[in-house]
Structure formats: structure tokens, C-alpha cells
XYZ file of C-alpha atoms in Angstrom:
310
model
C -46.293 -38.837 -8.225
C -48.510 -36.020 -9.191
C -47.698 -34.402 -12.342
C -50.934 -31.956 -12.665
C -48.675 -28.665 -12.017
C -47.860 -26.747 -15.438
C -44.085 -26.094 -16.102
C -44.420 -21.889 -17.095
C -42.045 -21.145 -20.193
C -42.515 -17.570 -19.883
C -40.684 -15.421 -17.000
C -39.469 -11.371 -16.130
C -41.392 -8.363 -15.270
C -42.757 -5.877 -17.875
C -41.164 -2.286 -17.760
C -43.449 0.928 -18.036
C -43.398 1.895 -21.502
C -42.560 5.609 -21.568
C -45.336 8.558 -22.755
C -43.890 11.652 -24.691
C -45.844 14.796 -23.961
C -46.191 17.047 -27.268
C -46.869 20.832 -27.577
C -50.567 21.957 -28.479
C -52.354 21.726 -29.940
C -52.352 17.997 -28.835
C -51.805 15.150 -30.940
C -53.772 11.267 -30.421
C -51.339 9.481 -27.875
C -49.597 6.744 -29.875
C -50.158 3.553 -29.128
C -47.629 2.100 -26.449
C -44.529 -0.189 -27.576
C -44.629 -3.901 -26.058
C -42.483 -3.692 -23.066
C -39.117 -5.792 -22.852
C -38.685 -8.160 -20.406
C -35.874 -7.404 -17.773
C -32.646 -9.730 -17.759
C -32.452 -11.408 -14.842
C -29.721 -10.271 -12.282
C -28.529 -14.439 -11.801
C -29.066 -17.483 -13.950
C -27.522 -20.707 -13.478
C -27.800 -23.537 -15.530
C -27.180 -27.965 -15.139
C -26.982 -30.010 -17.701
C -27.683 -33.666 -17.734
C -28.687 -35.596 -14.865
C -30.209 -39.026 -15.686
C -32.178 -40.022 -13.347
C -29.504 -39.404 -10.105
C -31.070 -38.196 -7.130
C -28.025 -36.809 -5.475
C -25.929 -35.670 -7.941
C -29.148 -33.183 -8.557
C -29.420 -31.767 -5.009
C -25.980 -31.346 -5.026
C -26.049 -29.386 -7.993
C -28.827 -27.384 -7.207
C -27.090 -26.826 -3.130
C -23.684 -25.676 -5.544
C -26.193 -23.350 -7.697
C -27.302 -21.587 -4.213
C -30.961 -23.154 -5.326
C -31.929 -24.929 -2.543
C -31.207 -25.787 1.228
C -30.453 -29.239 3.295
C -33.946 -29.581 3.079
C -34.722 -29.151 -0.774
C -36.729 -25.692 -0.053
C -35.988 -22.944 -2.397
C -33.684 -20.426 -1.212
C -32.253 -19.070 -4.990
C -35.154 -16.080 -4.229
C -35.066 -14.544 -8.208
C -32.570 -16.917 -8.969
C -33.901 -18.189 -12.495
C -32.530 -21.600 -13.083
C -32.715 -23.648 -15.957
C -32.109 -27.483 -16.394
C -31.256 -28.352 -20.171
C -32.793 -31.924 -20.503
C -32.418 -35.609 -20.086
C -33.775 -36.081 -16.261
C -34.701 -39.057 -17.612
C -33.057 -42.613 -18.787
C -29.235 -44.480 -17.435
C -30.584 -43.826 -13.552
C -33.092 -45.528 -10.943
C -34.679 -41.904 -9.451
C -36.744 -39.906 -12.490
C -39.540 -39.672 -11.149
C -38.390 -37.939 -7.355
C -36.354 -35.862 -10.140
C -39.164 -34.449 -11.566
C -41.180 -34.396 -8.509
C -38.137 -32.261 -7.093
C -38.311 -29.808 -9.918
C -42.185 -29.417 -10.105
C -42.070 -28.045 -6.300
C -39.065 -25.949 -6.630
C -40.843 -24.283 -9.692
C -43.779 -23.512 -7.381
C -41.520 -22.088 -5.017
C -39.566 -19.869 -7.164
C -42.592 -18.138 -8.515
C -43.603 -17.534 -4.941
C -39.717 -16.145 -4.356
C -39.786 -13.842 -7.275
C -37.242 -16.280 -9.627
C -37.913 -19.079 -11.696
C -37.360 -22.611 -12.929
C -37.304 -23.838 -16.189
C -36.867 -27.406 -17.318
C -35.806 -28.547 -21.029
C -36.596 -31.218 -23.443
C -33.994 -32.815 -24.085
C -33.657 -35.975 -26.465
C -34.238 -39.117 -24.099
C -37.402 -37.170 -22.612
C -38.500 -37.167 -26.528
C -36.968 -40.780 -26.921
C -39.388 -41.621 -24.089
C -41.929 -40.045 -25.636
C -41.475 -41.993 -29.325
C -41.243 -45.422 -27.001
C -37.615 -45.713 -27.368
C -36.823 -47.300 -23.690
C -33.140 -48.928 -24.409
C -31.915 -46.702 -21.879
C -34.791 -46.653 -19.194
C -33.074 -48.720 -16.046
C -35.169 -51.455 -14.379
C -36.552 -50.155 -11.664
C -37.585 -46.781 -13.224
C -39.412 -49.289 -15.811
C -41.021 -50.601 -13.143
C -41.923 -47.931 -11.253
C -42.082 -44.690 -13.689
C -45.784 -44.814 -14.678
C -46.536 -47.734 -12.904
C -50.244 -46.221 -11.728
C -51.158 -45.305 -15.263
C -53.786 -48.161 -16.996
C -52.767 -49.451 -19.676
C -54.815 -52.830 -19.446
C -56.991 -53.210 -22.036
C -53.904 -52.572 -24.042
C -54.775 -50.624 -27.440
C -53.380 -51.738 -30.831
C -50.234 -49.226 -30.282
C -49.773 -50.720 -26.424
C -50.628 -54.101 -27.672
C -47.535 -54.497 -29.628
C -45.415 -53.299 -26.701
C -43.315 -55.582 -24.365
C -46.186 -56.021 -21.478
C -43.217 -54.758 -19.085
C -43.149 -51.773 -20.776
C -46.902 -51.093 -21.281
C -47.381 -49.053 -18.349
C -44.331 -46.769 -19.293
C -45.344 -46.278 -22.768
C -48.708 -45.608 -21.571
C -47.347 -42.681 -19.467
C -45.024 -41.343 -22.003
C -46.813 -41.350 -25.452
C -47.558 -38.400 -27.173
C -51.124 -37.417 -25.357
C -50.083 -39.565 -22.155
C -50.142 -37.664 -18.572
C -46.358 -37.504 -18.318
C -46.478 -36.506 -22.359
C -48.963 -33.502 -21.511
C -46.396 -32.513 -19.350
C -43.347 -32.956 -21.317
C -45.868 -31.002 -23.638
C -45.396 -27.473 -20.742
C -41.226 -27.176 -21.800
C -39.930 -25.883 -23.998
C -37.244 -26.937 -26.021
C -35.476 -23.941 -27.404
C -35.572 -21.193 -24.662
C -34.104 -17.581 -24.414
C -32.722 -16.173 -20.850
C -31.660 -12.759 -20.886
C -29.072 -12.695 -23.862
C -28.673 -16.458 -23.876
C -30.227 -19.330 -25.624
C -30.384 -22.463 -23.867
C -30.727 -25.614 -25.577
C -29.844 -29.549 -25.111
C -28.108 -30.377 -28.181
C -28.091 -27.442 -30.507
C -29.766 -24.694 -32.940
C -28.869 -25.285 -36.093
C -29.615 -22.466 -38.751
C -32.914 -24.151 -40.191
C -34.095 -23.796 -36.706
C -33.160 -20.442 -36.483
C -35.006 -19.708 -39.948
C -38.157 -21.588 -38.596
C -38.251 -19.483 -35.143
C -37.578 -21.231 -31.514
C -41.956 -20.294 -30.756
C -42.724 -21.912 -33.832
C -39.694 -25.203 -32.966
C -41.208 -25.234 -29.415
C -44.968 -25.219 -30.607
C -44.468 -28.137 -33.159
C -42.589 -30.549 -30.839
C -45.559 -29.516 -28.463
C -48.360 -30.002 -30.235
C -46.919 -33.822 -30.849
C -46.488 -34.575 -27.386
C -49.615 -33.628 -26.432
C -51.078 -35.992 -29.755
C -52.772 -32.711 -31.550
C -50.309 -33.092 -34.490
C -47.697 -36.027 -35.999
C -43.901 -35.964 -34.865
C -42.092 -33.264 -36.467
C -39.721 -35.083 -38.919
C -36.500 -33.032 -37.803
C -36.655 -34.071 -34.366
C -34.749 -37.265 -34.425
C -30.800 -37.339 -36.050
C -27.946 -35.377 -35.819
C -29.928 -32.369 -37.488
C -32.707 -31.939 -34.773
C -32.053 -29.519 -31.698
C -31.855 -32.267 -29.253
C -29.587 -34.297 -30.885
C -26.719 -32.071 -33.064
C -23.356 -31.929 -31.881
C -22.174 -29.365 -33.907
C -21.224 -27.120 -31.369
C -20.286 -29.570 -28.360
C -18.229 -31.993 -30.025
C -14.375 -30.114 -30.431
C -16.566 -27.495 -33.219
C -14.036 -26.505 -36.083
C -14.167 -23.239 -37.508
C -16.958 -23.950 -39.991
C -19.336 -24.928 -37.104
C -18.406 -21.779 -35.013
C -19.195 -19.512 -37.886
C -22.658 -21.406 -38.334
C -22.842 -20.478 -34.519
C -22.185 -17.346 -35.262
C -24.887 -17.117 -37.859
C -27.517 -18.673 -35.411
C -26.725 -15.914 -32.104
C -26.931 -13.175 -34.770
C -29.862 -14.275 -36.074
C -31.737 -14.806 -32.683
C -30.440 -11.883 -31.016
C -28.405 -13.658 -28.247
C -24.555 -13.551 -27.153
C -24.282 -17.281 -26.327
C -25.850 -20.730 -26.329
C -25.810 -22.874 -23.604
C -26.328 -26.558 -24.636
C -25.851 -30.366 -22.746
C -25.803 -33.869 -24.302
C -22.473 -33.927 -24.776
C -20.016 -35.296 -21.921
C -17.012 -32.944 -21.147
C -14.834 -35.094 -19.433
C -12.813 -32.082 -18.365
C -15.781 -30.243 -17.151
C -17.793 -27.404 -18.128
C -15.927 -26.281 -21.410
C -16.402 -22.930 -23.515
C -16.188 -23.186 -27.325
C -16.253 -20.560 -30.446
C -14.527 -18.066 -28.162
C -17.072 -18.302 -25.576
C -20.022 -18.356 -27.608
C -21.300 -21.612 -26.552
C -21.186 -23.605 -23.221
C -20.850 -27.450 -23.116
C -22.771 -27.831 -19.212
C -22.784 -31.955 -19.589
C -20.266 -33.125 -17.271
C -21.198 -36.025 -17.060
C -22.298 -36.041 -13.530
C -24.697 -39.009 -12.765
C -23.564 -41.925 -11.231
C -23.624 -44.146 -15.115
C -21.016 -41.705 -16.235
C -19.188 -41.410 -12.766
C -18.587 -37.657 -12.933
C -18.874 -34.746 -10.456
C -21.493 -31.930 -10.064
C -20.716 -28.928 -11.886
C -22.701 -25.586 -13.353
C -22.671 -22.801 -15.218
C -23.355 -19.038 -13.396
C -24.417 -16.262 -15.798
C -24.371 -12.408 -14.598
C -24.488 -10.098 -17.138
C -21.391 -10.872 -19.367
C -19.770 -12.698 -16.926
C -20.046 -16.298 -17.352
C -18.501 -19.004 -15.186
C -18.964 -22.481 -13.917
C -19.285 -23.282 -10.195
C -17.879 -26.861 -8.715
């Protein structure tokens, strides 16, 4: 599968700033204000699908994405996917084959599509492969060379060398886990797998999304906050039943971002799509690939009206 195409992070359209005319005699024009991007009119975001084929066309058919024949029809639809493609399921690589086109379409269409980190893409990426399925061992990175091993492939399973070839920080399918983000702001929402936590908040999502980055791509070490219950891929804070202290820590975090709501996965709802904190976060893992045995469901924001679609 080629995976040359950039994932963009960045989407909207810049609004004119606005000049003030003043009386004479004239003063030097002031310097414009950075323009704001505009919300988008749609978003819809899936949570978790682990490598199942199906259960991600039907999602993106329910999220008015795409047609019978996986072509974009979501026009400036902006979509977002909040992690873990990979890992429990045979089909991650037509996954993110599927994705990388649809992005290229929605740019064409005026909308976008944005695809998360979440924490068995960065599991994959620090050579953790309990979860990787068979076949996807065998056939994820199966063109990449990894014969002569190095000393860091060397000590891998030789099953697993081609994988960990592909996936290691500064790998091809790395340098493009490198393109996503893994903290990203839609509108007046922040969408996230597992959860920002207030040191996250403190350190800034660019600066959280340029770290985990930079170590995917090899130019720096692994950040040491982005494995455990703390790290933004991993907390459950806010998606496990929160109690009161957690939603005021949620509160803290949307206040200090700027945002309304957070939108997060990793956490099966076995009830479906569930709101928390008074609406102030989204649990969007329903747990539907075929390991967990659940049904497609997602989330539909318009303005302040949020609401899952199944």
C-alpha cells in the first residue's frame, strides 16, 4: 500500500480581517489581526475501529461520508477518526488506505479528514505487537526490508521484523503516523483518544502534538508521558463512569483550552455513544469491530447540538 500522501492537521478558511478608516489627518494603518478560522457547519466523529473493514464503511455510509462505492460524498463534511485503526483485526492496512484517499477527496470537496493517534498506533510504534492479529503481522509491512536486520531488529521475533521495521519511530508507516496529530481542536471541540489531562493542557496540545511527532519520525527520544494512565492516549479519567472530581478537572482542561467539549475513544460503551460531565465529554468507542462484537455508531456535531447517529 502506498503511504507517501501527508495526513493535513490544519483545516477552515481565513476570514477578511476588517480595516477601520480614521479622520485626517491619517494615521499608519495598523497592522491586521490573524484571522480566525471558521467552525465548520458539520463534523462527525468514530471512534475505534481495529482493523474491521466493514464496520468502517458502514460507519462512514451512517456519517453521510461516503457512497456504495467508498467515494466521498460528505462535500465540507470534516470528519475525524480518534485512533486505534490498528491492532485486534485482520484489515489495517485497506483501513488506512481507505482513509488516505478519502482525505484527498475531501480537500478536493471543500471538507476534511482527520485521523488520530491513538495508543495501539503508538504501541505499534514502541514495538508492542501483543495485539497485532496474524495475518496483519504478516501482511502489514510485509514489503519493507528489514534483512540485514540491525541490532534493534536483530533482537526482534524474525516474524515480526518486517512489522517493526515499518512501524519504528523513523519507519515509512512511523513518518506517517508522524502527519496526525494527537490532540486536535474542531470548531469548539477537542478531540482526543483517551484524554487531556491538565499537565497537557499546561504544556499546550502544538507543543503535545510536536513532541510525540518528532519521536515518531526518530528526530527526538519518546516523550516519557506517553505511556500509562497519565498520557493522552491512555487516561480514562473522563470515559470510565468520571466522578465529580474528574468532571471538575474536565472542567479545568475546556476552560483552559477554550473549547465546550471533548470528544475522546478507547473506552468501550457497551450501551453506546454515552455523554458524561453534563455533556462535556463524549465516550464515541462503542465497541464496534468484530473482536468486541458491537454495532456502528457516531457522533454528529452542529453548532451546540450534539448527537450520535446509529
Amino acid at each position: 500500500m502506498p503511504l507517501s500522501r501527508p495526513w493535513a492537521m490544519i483545516f477552515g478558511l481565513l476570514l477578511p480581517a476588517t480595516t477601520l478608516s480614521t479622520c485626517a489627518p491619517p494615521e499608519p494603518e495598523a497592522e491586521e489581526a490573524p484571522a480566525e478560522p471558521s467552525a465548520p457547519t458539520r463534523v462527525v466523529a468514530i471512534g475505534d475501529l481495529h482493523g474491521d473493514l466493514q464496520a468502517t464503511r458502514q460507519a462512514l455510509r451512517m456519517a453521510g461520508a461516503i457512497d456504495a462505492a467508498d467515494r466521498w460524498i460528505g462535500g465540507e463534511l470534516v470528519l475525524v477518526q480518534t485512533g486505534d485503526i490498528l491492532d485486534r483485526g485482520d484489515e489495517e492496512e485497506e483501513i488506512f488506505s481507505l482513509f488516505d484517499d478519502l482525505k484527498t477527496q475531501a480537500e478536493a470537496a471543500g471538507g476534511a479528514v482527520h485521523v488520530l493517534n491513538g495508543n495501539h498506533e503508538l504501541m505499534n510504534a514502541y514495538l508492542d505487537f501483543r495485539y497485532v492479529t496474524d495475518s496483519a503481522l504478516s501482511s502489514f509491512g510485509s514489503g519493507i526490508e528489514a534483512d540485514p536486520p540491525d541490532s534493534l531488529l536483530a533482537s526482534v521475533d524474525p516474524g515480526e521484523r518486517a512489522r517493526a521495521a515499518a512501524f519504528r519511530p523513523g519507519g515509512p508507516v512511523a513518518q506517517e503516523l508522524a502527519s496526525r496529530p494527537t490532540g486536535l481542536v474542531v470548531g469548539t471541540s477537542l478531540f482526543v483518544h483517551g484524554g487531556i489531562l491538565p499537565e497537557h493542557a499546561e504544556m499546550g496540545l502544538d507543543e503535545m502534538n510536536r513532541s510525540i511527532q518528532a519521536w515518531l519520525r526518530n528526530d527526538d527520544p519518546q516523550p516519557e508521558w506517553i505511556r500509562g494512565d497519565r498520557s493522552p492516549v491512555w487516561s480514562r479519567l473522563y470515559s470510565d463512569q468520571p466522578n465529580l472530581a474528574a468532571c471538575d478537572t474536565l472542567s479545568w482542561v475546556l476552560n483552559t483550552l477554550g473549547v465546550d467539549r471533548m470528544v475522546v475513544g478507547h473506552t468501550v460503551q457497551p450501551t453506546g455513544i454515552t455523554a458524561f460531565c453534563g455533556g462535556r465529554v463524549w465516550c464515541i468507542d462503542v465497541g464496534m469491530a468484530a473482536h468486541y462484537g458491537g454495532r456502528p455508531e457516531v457522533l454528529e456535531i452542529r453548532g451546540d447540538v450534539v448527537r450520535s447517529i446509529r
